[in-house]
PDB file of C-alpha atoms in Angstrom:
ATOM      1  CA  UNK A 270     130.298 207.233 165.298  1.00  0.00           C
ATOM      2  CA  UNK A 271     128.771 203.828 165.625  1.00  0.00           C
ATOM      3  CA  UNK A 272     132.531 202.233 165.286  1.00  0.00           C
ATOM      4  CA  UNK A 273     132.793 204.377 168.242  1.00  0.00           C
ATOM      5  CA  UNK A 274     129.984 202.658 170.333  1.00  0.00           C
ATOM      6  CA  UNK A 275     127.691 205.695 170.551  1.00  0.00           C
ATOM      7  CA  UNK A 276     124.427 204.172 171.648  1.00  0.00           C
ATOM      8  CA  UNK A 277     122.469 206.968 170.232  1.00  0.00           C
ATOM      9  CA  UNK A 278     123.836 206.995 166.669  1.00  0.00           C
ATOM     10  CA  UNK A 279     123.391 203.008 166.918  1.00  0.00           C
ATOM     11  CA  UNK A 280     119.872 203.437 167.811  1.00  0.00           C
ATOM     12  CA  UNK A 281     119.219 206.001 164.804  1.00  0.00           C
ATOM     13  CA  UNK A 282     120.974 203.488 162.555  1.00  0.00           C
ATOM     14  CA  UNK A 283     118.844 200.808 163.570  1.00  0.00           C
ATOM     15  CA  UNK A 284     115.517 203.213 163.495  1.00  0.00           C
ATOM     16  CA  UNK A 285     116.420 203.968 159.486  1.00  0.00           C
ATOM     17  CA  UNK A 286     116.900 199.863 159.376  1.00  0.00           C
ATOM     18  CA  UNK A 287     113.068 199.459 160.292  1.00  0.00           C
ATOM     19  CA  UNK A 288     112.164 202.089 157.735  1.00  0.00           C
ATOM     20  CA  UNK A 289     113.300 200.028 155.539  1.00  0.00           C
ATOM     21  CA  UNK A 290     111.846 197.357 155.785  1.00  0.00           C
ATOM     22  CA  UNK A 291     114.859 195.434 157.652  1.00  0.00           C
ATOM     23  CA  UNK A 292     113.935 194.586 161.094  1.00  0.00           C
ATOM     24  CA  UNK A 293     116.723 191.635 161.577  1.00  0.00           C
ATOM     25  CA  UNK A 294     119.207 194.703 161.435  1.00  0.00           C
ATOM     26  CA  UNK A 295     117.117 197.194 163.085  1.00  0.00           C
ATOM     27  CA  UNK A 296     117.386 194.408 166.301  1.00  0.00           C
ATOM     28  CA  UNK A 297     120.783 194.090 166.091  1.00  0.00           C
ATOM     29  CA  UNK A 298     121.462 197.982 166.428  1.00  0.00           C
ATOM     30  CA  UNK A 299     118.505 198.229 168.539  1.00  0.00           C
ATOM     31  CA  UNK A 300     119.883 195.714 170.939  1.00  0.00           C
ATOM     32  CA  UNK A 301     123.238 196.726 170.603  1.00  0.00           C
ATOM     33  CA  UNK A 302     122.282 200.783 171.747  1.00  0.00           C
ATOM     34  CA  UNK A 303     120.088 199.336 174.597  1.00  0.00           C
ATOM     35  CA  UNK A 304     123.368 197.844 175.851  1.00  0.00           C
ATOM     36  CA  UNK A 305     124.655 200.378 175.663  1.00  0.00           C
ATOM     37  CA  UNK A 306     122.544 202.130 177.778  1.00  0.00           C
ATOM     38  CA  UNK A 307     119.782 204.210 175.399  1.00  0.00           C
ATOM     39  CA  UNK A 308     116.565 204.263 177.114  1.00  0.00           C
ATOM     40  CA  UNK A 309     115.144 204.927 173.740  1.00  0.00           C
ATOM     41  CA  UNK A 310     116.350 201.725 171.968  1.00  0.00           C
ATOM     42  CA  UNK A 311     114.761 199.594 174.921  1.00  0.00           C
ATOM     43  CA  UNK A 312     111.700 201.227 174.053  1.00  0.00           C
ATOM     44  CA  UNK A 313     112.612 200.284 170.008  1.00  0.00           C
ATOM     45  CA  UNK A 314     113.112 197.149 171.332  1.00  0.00           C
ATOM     46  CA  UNK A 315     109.781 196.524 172.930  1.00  0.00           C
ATOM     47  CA  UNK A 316     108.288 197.232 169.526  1.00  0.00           C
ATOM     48  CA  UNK A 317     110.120 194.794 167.904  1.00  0.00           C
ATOM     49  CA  UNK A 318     109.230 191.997 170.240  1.00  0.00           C
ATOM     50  CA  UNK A 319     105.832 192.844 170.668  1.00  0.00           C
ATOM     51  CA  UNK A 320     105.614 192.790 166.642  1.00  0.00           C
ATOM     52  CA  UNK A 321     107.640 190.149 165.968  1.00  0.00           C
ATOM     53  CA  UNK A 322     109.674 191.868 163.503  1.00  0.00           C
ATOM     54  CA  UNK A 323     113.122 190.575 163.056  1.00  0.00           C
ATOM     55  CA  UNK A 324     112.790 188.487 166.138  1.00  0.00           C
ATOM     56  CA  UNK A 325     110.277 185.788 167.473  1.00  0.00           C
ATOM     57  CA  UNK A 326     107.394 187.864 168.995  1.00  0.00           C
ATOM     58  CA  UNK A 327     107.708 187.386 172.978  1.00  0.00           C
ATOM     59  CA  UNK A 328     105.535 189.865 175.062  1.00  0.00           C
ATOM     60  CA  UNK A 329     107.947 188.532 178.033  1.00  0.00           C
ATOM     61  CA  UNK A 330     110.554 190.612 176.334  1.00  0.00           C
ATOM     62  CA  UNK A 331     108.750 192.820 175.128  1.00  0.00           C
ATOM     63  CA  UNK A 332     107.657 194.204 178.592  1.00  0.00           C
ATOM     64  CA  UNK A 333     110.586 193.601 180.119  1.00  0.00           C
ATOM     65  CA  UNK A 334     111.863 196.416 177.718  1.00  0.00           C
ATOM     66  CA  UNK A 335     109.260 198.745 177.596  1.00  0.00           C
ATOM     67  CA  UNK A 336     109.744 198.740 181.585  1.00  0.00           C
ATOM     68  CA  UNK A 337     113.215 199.667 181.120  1.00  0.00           C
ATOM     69  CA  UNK A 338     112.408 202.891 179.282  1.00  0.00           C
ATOM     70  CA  UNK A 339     109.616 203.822 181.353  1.00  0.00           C
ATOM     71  CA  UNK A 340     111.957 203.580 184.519  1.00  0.00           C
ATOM     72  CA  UNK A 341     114.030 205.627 182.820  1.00  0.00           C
ATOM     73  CA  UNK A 342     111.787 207.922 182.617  1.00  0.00           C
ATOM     74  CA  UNK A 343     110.888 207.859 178.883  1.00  0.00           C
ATOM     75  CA  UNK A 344     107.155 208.886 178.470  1.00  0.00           C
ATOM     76  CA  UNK A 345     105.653 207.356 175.670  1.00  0.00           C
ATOM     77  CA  UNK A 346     107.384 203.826 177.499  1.00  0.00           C
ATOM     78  CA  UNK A 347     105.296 204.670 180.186  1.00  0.00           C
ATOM     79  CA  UNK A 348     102.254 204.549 178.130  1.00  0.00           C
ATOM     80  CA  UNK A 349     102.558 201.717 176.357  1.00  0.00           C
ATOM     81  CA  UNK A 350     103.384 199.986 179.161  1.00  0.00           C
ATOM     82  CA  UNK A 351     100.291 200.849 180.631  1.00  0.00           C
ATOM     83  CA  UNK A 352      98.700 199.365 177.538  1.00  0.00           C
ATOM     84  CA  UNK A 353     101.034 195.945 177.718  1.00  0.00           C
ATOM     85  CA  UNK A 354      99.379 196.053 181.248  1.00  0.00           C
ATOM     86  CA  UNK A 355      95.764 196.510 180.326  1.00  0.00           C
ATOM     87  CA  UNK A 356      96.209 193.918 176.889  1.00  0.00           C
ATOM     88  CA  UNK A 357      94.314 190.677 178.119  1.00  0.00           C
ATOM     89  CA  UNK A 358      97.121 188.644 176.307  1.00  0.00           C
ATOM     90  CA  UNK A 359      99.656 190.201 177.779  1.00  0.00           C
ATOM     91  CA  UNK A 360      99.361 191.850 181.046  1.00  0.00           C
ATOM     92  CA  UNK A 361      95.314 191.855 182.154  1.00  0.00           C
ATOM     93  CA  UNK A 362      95.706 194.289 184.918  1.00  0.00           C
ATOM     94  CA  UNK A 363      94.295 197.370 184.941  1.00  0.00           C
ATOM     95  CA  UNK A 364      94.915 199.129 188.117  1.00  0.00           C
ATOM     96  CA  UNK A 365      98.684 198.857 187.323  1.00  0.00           C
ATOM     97  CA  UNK A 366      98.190 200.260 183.535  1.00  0.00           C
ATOM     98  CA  UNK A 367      95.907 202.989 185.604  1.00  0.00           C
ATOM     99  CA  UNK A 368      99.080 203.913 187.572  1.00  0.00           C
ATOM    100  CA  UNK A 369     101.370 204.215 183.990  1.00  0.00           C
ATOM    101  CA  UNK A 370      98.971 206.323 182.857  1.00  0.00           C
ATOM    102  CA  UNK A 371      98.468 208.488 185.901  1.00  0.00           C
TER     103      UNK A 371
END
């Protein structure tokens, strides 16, 4: 199914990637299913970023992600946005992380 483009099965793929240990190819599918439209591999994606694992660490992106999931709707997005948002490094506001967490 992933020669068929289904972002979900792309996503899982690239989820048993990072289990392994091989985050250039968990991006790739990661990246690939968020294209696609999965709210859940934005939120993959995020991780990634924010970790710097198999791609240069960039919070930029990173939040730019995790927002995508959390308009979407997808609840533990919302809460780690909320954390990106509170994160002195990152986002140092904390009535808007108040609001994701609300």
């Amino acid at each position: 199914r992933i020669e068929a483009n289904d972002p979900e099965v792309i996503r899982l793929w690239g989820v048993q990637q990072y289990r392994k240990g091989d985050y250039s190819s968990a991006f790739e599918y990661c990246a690939k299913a968020a294209e696609l439209g999965n709210v859940d591999a934005h939120a993959e994606l995020a991780d990634l970023y924010i970790n710097g694992r198999g791609v240069e660490k960039d919070e930029k992106k990173a939040m730019h992600h995790m927002e995508e999931a959390a308009i979407s709707g997808h609840p533990y997005a919302r809460y780690e946005l909320g954390c990106l948002e509170d994160d002195i490094a990152i986002g140092n506001n904390i009535e808007r992380a108040v609001k994701h967490w609300i």
